[in-house]
mmCIF file with all atom_site columns, C-alpha atoms in Angstrom:
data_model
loop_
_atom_site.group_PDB
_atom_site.id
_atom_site.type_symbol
_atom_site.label_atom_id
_atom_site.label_alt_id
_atom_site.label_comp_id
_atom_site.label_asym_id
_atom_site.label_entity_id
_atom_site.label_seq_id
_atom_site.pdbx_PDB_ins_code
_atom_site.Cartn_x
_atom_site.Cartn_y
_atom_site.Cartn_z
_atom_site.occupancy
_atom_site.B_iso_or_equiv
_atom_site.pdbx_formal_charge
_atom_site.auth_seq_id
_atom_site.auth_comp_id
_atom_site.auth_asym_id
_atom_site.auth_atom_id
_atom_site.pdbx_PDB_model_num
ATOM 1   C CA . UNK A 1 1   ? 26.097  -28.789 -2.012  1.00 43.00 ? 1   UNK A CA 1
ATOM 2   C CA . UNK A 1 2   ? 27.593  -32.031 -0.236  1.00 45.00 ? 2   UNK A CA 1
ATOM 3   C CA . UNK A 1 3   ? 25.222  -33.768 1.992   1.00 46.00 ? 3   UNK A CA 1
ATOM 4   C CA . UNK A 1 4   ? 28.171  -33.083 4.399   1.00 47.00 ? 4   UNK A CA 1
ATOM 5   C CA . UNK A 1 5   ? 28.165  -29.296 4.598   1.00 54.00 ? 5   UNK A CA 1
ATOM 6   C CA . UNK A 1 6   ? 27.159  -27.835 7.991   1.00 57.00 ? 6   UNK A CA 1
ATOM 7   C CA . UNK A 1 7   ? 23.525  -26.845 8.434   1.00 68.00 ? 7   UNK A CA 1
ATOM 8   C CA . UNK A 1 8   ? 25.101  -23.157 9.262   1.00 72.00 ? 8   UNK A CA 1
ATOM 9   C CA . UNK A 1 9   ? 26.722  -22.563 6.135   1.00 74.00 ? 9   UNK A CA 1
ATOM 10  C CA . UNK A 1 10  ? 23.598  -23.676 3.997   1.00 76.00 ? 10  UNK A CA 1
ATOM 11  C CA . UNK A 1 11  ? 21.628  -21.540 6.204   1.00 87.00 ? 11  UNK A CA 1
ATOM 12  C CA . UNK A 1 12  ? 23.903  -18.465 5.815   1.00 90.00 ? 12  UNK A CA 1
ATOM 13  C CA . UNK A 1 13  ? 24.115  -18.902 1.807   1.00 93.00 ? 13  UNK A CA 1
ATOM 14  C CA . UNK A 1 14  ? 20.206  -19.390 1.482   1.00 94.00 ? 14  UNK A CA 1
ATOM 15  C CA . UNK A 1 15  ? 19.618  -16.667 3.638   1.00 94.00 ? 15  UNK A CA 1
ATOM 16  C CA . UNK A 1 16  ? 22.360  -14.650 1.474   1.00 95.00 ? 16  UNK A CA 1
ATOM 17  C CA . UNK A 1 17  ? 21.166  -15.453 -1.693  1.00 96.00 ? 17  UNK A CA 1
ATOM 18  C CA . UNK A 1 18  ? 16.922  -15.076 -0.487  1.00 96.00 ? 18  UNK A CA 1
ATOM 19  C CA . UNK A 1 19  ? 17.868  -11.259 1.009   1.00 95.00 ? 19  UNK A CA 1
ATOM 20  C CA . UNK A 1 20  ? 19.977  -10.365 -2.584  1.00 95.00 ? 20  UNK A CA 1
ATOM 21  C CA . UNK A 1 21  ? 16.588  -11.704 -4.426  1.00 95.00 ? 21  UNK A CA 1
ATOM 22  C CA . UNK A 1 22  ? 14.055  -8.910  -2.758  1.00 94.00 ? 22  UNK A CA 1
ATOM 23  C CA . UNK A 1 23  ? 17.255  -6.081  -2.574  1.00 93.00 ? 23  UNK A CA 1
ATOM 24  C CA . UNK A 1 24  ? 17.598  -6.817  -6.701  1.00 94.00 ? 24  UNK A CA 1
ATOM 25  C CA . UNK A 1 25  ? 13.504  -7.705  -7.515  1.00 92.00 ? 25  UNK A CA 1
ATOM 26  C CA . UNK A 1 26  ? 12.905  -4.174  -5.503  1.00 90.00 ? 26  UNK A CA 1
ATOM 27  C CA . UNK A 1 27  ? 14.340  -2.707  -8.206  1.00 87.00 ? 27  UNK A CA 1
ATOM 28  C CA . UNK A 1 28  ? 14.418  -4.503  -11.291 1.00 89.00 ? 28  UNK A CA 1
ATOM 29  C CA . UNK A 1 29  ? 11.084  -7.113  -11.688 1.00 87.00 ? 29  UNK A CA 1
ATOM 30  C CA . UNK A 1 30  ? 12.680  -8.353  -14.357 1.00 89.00 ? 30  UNK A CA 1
ATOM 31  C CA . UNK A 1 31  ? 16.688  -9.353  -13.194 1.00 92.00 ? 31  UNK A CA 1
ATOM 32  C CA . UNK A 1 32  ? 17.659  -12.892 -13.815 1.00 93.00 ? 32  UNK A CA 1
ATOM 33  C CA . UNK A 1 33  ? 18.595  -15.406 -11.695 1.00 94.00 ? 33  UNK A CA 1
ATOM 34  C CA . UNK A 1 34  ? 22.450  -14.839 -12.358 1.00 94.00 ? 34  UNK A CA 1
ATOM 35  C CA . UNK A 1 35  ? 22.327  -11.343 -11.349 1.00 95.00 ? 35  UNK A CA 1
ATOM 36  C CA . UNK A 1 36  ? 20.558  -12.434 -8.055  1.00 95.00 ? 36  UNK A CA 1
ATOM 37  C CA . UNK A 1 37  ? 23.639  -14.643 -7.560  1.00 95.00 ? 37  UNK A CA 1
ATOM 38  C CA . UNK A 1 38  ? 26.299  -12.266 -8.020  1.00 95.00 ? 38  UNK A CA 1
ATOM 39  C CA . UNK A 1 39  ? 23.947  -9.752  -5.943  1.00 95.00 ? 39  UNK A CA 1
ATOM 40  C CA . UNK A 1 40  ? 24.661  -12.540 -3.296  1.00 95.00 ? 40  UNK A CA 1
ATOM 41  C CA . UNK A 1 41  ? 28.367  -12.959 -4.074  1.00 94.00 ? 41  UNK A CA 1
ATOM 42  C CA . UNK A 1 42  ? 27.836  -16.669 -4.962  1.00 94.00 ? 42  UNK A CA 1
ATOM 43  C CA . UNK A 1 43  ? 28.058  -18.938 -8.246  1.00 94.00 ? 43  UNK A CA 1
ATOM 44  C CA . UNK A 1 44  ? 25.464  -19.425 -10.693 1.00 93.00 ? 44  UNK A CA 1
ATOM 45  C CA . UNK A 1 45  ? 25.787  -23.274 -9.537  1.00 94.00 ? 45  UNK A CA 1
ATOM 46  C CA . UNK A 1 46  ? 25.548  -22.835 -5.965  1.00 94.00 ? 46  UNK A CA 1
ATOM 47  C CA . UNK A 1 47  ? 22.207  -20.707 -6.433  1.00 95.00 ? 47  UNK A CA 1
ATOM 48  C CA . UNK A 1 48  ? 20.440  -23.493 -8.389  1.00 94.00 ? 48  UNK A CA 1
ATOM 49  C CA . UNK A 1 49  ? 21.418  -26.406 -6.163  1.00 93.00 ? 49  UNK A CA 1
ATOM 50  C CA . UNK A 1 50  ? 19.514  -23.873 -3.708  1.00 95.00 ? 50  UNK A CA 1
ATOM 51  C CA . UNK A 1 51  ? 16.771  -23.106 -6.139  1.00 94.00 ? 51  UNK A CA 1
ATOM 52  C CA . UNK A 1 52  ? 16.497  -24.290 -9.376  1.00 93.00 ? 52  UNK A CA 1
ATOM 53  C CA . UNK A 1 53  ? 13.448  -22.376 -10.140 1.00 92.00 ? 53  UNK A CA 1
ATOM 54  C CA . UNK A 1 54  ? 12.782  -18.938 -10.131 1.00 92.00 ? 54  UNK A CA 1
ATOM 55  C CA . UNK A 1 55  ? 9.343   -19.259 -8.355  1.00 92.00 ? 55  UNK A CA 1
ATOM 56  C CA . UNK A 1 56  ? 10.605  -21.585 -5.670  1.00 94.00 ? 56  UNK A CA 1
ATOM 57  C CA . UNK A 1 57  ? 13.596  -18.116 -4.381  1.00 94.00 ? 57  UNK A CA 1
ATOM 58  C CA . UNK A 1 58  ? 10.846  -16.024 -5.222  1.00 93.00 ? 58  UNK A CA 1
ATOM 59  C CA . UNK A 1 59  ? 8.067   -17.762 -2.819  1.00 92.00 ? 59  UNK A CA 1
ATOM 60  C CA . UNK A 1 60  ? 11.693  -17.706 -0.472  1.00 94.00 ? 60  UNK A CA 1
ATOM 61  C CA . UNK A 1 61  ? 11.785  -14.046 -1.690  1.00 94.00 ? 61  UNK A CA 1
ATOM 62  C CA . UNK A 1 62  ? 8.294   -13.286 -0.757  1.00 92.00 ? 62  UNK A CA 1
ATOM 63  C CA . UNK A 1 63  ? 8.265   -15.697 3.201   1.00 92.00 ? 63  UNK A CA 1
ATOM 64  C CA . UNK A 1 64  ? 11.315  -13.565 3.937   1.00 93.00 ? 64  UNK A CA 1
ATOM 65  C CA . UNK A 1 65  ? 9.607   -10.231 2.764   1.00 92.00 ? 65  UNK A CA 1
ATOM 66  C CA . UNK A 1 66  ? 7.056   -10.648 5.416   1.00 90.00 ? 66  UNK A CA 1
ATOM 67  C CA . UNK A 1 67  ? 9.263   -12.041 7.708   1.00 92.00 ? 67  UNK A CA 1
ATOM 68  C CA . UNK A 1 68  ? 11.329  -8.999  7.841   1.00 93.00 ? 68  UNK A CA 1
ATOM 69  C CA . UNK A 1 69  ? 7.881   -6.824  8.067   1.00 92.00 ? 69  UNK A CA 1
ATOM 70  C CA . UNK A 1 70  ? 6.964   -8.448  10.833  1.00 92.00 ? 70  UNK A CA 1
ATOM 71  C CA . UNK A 1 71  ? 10.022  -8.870  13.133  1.00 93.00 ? 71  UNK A CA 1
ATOM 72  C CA . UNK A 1 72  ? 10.249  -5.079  12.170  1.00 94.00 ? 72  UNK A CA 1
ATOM 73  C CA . UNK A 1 73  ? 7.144   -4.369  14.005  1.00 94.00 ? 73  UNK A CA 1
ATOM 74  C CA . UNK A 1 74  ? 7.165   -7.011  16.567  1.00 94.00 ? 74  UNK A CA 1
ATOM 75  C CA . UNK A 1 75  ? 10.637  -5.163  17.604  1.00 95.00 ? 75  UNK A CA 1
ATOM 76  C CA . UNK A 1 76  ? 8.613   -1.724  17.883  1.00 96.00 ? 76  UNK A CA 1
ATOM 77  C CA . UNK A 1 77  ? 6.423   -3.319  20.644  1.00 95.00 ? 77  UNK A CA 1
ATOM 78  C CA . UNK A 1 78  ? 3.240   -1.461  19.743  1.00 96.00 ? 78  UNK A CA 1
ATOM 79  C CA . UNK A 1 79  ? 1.206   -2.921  22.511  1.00 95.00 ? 79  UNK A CA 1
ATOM 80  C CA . UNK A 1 80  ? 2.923   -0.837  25.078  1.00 95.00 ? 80  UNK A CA 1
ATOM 81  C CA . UNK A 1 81  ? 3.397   3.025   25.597  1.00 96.00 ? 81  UNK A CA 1
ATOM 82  C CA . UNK A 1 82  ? 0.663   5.852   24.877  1.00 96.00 ? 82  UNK A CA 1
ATOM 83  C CA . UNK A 1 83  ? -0.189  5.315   20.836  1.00 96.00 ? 83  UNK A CA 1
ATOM 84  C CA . UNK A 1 84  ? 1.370   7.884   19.163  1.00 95.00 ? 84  UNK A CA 1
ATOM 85  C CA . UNK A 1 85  ? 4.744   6.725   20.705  1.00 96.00 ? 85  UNK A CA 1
ATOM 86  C CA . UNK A 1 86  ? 3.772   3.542   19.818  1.00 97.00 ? 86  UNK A CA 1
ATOM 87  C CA . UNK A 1 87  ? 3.216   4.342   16.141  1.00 96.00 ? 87  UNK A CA 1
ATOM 88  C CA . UNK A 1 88  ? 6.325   6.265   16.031  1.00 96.00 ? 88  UNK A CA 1
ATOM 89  C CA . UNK A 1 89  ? 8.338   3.326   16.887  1.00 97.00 ? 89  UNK A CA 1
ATOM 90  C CA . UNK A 1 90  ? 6.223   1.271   14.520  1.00 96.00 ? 90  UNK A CA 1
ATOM 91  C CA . UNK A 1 91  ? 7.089   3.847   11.798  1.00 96.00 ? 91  UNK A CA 1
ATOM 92  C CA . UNK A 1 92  ? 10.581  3.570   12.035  1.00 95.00 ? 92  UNK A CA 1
ATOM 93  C CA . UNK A 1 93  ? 10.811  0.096   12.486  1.00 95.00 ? 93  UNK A CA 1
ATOM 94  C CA . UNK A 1 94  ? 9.357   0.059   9.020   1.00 94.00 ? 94  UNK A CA 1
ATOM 95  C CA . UNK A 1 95  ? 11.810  2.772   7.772   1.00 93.00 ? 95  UNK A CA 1
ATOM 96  C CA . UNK A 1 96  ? 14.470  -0.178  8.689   1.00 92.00 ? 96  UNK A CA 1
ATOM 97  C CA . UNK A 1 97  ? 12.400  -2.842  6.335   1.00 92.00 ? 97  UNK A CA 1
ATOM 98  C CA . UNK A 1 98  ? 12.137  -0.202  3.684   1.00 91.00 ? 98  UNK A CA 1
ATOM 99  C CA . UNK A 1 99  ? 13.302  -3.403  0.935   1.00 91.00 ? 99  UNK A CA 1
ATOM 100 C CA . UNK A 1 100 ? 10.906  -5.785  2.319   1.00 91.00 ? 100 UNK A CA 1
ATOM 101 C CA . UNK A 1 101 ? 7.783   -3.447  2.035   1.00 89.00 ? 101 UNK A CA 1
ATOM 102 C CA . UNK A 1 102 ? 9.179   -2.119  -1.133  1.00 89.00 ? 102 UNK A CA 1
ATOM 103 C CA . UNK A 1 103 ? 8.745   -5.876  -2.820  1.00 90.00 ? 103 UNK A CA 1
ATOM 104 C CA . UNK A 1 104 ? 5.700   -6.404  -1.229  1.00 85.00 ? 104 UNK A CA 1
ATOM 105 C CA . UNK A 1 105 ? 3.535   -3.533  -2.400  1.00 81.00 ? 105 UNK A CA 1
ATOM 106 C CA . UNK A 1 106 ? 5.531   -2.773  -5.322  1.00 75.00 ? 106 UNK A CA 1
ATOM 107 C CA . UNK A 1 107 ? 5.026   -5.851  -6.811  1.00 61.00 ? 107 UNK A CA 1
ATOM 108 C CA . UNK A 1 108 ? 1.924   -7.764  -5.988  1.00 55.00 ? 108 UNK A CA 1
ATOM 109 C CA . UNK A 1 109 ? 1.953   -8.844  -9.135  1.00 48.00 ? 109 UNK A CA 1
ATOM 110 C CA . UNK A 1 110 ? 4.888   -10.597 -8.805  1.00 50.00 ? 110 UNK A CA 1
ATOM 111 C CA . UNK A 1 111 ? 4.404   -11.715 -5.272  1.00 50.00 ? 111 UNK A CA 1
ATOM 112 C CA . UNK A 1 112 ? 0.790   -13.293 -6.320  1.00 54.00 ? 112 UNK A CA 1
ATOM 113 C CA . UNK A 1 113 ? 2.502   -15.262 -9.008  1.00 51.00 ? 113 UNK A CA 1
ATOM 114 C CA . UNK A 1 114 ? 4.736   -16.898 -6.541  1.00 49.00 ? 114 UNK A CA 1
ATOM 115 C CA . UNK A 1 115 ? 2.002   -16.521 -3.524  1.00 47.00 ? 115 UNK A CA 1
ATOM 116 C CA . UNK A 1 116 ? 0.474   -20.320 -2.898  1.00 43.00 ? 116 UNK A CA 1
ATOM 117 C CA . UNK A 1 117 ? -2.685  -18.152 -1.409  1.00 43.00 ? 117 UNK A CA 1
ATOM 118 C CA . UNK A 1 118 ? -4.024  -17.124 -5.484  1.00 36.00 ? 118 UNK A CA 1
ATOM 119 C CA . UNK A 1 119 ? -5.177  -13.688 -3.892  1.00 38.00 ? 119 UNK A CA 1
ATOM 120 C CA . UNK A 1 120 ? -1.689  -13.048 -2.418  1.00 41.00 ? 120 UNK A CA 1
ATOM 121 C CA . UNK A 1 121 ? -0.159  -12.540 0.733   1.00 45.00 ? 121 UNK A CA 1
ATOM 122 C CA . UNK A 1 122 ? -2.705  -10.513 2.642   1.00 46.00 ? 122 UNK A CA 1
ATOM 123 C CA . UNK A 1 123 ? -1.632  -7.513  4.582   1.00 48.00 ? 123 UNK A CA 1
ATOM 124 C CA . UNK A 1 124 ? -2.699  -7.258  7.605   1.00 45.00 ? 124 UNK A CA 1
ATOM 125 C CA . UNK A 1 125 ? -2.371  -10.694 8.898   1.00 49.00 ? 125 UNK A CA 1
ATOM 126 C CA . UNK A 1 126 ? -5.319  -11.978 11.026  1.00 53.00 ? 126 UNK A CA 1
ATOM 127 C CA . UNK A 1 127 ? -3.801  -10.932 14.398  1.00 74.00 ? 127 UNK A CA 1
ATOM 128 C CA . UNK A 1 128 ? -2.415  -7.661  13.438  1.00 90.00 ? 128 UNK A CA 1
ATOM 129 C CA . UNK A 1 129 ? -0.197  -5.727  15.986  1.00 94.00 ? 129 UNK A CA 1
ATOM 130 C CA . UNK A 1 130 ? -0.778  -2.680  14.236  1.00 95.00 ? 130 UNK A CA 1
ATOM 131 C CA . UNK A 1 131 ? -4.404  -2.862  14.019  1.00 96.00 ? 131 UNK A CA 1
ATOM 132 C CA . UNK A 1 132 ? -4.624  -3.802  17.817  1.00 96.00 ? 132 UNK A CA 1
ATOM 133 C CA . UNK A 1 133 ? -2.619  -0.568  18.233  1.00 97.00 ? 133 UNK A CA 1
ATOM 134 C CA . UNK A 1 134 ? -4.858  1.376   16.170  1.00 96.00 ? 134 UNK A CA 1
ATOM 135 C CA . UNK A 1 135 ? -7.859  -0.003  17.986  1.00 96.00 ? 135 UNK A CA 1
ATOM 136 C CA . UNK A 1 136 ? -6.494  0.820   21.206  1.00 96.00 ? 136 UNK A CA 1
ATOM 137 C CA . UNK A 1 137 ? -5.546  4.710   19.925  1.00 96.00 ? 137 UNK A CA 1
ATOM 138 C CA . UNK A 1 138 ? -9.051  5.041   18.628  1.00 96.00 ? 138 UNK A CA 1
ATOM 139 C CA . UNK A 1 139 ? -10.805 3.337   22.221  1.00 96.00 ? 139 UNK A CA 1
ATOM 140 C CA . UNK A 1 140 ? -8.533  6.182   24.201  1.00 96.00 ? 140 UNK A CA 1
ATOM 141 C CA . UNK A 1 141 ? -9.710  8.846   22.012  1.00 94.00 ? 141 UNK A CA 1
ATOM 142 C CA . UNK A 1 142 ? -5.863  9.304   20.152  1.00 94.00 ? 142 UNK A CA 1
ATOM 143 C CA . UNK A 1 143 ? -6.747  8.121   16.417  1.00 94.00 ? 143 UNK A CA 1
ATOM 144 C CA . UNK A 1 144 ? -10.232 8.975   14.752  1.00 91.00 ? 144 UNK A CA 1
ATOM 145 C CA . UNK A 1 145 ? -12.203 6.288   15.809  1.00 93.00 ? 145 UNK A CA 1
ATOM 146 C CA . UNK A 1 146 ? -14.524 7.642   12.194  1.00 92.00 ? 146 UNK A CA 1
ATOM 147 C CA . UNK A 1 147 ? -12.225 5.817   10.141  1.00 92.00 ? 147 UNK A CA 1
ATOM 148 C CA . UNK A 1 148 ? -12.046 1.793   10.492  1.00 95.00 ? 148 UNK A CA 1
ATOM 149 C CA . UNK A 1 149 ? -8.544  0.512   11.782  1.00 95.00 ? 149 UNK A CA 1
ATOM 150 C CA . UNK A 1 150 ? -7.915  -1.291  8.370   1.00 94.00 ? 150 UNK A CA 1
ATOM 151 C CA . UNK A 1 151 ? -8.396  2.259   6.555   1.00 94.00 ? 151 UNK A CA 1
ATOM 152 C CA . UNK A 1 152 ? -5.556  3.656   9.144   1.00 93.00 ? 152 UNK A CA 1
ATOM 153 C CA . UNK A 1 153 ? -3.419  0.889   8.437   1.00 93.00 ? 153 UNK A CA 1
ATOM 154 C CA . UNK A 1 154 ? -4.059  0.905   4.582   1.00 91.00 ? 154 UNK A CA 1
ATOM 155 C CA . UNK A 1 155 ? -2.880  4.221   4.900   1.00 91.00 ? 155 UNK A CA 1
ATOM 156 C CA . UNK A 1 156 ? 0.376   3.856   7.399   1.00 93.00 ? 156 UNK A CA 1
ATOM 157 C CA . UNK A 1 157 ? 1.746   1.473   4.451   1.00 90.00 ? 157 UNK A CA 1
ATOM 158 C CA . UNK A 1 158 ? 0.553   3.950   1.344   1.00 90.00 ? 158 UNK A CA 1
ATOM 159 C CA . UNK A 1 159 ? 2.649   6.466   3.143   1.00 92.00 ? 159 UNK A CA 1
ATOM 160 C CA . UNK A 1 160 ? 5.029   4.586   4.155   1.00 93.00 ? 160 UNK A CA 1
ATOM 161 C CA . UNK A 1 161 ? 5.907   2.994   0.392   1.00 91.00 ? 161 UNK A CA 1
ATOM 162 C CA . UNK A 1 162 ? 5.647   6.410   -0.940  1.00 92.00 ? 162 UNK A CA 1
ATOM 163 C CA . UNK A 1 163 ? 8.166   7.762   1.233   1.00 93.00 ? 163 UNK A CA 1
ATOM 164 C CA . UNK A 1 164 ? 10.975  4.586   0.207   1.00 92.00 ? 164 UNK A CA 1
ATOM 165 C CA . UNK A 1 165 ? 10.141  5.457   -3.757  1.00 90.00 ? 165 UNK A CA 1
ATOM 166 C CA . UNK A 1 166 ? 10.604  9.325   -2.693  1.00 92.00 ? 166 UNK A CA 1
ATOM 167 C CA . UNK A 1 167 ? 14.163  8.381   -1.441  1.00 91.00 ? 167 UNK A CA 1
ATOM 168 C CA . UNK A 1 168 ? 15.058  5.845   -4.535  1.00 88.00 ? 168 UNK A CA 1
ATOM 169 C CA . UNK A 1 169 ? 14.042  8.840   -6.483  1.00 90.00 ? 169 UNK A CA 1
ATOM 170 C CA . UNK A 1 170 ? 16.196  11.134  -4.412  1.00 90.00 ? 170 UNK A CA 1
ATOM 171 C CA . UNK A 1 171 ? 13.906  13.529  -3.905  1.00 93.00 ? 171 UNK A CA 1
ATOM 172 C CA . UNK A 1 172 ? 13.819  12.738  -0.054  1.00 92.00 ? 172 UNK A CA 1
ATOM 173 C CA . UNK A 1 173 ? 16.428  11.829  2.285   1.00 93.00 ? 173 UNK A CA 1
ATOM 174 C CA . UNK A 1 174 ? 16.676  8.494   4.505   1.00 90.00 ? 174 UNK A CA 1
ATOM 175 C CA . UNK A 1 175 ? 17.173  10.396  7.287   1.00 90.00 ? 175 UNK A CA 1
ATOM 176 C CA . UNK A 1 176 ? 13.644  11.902  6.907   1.00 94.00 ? 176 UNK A CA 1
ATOM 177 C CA . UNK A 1 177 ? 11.742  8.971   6.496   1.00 94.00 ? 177 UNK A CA 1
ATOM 178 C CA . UNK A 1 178 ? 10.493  8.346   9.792   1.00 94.00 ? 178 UNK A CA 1
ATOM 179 C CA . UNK A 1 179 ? 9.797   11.653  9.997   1.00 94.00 ? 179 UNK A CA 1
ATOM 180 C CA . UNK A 1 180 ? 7.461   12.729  7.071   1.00 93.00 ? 180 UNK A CA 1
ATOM 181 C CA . UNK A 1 181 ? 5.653   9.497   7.792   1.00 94.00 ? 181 UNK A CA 1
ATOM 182 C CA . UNK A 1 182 ? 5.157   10.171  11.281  1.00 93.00 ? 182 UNK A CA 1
ATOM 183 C CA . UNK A 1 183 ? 3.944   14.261  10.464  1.00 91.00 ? 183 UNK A CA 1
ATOM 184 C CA . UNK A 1 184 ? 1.828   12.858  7.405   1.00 91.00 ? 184 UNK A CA 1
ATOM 185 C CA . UNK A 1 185 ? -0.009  10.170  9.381   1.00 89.00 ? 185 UNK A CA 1
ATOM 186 C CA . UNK A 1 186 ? -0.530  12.207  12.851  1.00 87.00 ? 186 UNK A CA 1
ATOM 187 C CA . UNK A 1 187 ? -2.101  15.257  10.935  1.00 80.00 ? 187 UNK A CA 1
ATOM 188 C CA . UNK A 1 188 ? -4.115  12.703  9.606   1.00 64.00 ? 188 UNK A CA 1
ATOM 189 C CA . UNK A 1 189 ? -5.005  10.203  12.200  1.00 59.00 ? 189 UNK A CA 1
ATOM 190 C CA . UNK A 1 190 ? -5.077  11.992  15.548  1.00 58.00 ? 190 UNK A CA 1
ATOM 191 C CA . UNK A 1 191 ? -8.659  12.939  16.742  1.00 62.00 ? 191 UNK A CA 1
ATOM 192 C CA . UNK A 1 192 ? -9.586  16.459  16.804  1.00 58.00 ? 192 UNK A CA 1
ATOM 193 C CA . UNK A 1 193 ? -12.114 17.698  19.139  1.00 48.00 ? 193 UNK A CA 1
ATOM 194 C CA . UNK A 1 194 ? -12.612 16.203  21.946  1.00 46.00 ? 194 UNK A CA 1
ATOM 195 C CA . UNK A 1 195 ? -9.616  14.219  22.203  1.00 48.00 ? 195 UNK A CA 1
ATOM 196 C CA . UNK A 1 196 ? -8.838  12.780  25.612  1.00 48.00 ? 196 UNK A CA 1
ATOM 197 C CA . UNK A 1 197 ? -6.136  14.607  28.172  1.00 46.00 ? 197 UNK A CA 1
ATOM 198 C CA . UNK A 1 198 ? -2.831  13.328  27.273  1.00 50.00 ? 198 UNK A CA 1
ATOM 199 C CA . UNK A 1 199 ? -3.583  12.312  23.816  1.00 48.00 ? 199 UNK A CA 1
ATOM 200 C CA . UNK A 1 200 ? -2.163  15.740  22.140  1.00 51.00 ? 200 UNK A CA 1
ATOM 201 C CA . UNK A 1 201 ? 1.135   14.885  20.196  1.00 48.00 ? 201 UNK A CA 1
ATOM 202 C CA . UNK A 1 202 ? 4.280   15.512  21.485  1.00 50.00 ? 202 UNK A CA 1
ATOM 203 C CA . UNK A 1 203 ? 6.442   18.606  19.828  1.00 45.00 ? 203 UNK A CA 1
#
């Protein structure tokens, strides 16, 4: 790529060819570096000048992952609202990043490798706007407060991840996403007896 090349284009093509990586790696670990190019629509060339390596677009890969994960909830604005609205936005906020949270759990393996951390990226991150909004659920007497907020979480990505493979599979619909994640995580989550005024979910 010439040294004269605006900043804008090299951004758009990295950013092209670092979003084909984790929509091909999703679902096939093992595609090569030339079908991650013509995922991107760009030459075998022009992808190494950007990264010669496999590691270095899938450390790229992996930074843009999380990225996505957490602009995806950061959108959602969990600290606001009563918390089950608040996890319903953060639910399909993560129905949008369905790719990104795809690579990352699907393939920790293969996210380790390329991690510079040797344990991985680590999900959550140390301030954590869904564990703040679990905390705050289980302080107004919404979410069990007998299960830790890192259990809660654990278990708002398990269900989420499950539901993406159910629609790669086909045996669930896009459309639906949000929806069986939200039904399977508030008949799981919400507190039972002697939950506070206001804290019942919606119909």
């Amino acid at each position: 790529m010439s040294a004269k090349q605006p900043s804008s284009v090299r951004n758009r093509t990295e950013r092209a060819i670092v979003t084909a990586a984790v929509r091909v790696w999703v679902r096939d670990r093992a595609a090569t570096l030339p079908q991650v190019a013509e995922a991107a629509e760009v030459g075998r060339t022009t992808l190494h000048r950007y990264f010669p390596e496999r590691d270095g677009l899938l450390r790229a890969a992996t930074e843009h992952a999380l990225e996505t994960i957490g602009g995806a909830i950061a959108e959602a604005d969990p600290g606001k609202g009563h918390p089950l609205d608040a996890m319903r936005r953060v639910v399909a906020a993560l129905a949008s990043a369905s790719d990104a949270i795809m690579f990352v759990f699907g393939g920790r393996s293969l996210v380790r490798d390329a991690a510079p951390n040797p344990a991985g990226p680590d999900l959550p991150t140390p301030h954590d706007p869904v564990i703040d909004l679990i905390r705050r659920g289980q302080a107004e007497g919404v979410f069990d407060d007998q299960l830790t907020a890192e259990w809660i979480q654990q278990v708002l990505w398990g269900v989420a991840y499950t539901a993406f493979e159910q629609v790669e599979r086909g045996a669930l619909a896009k459309f639906d996403v949000a929806a069986t994640v939200t039904r399977t995580l508030e008949r799981g989550i919400t507190a039972t007896a002697g939950a506070r005024p206001g804290s019942e979910p919606k119909p």
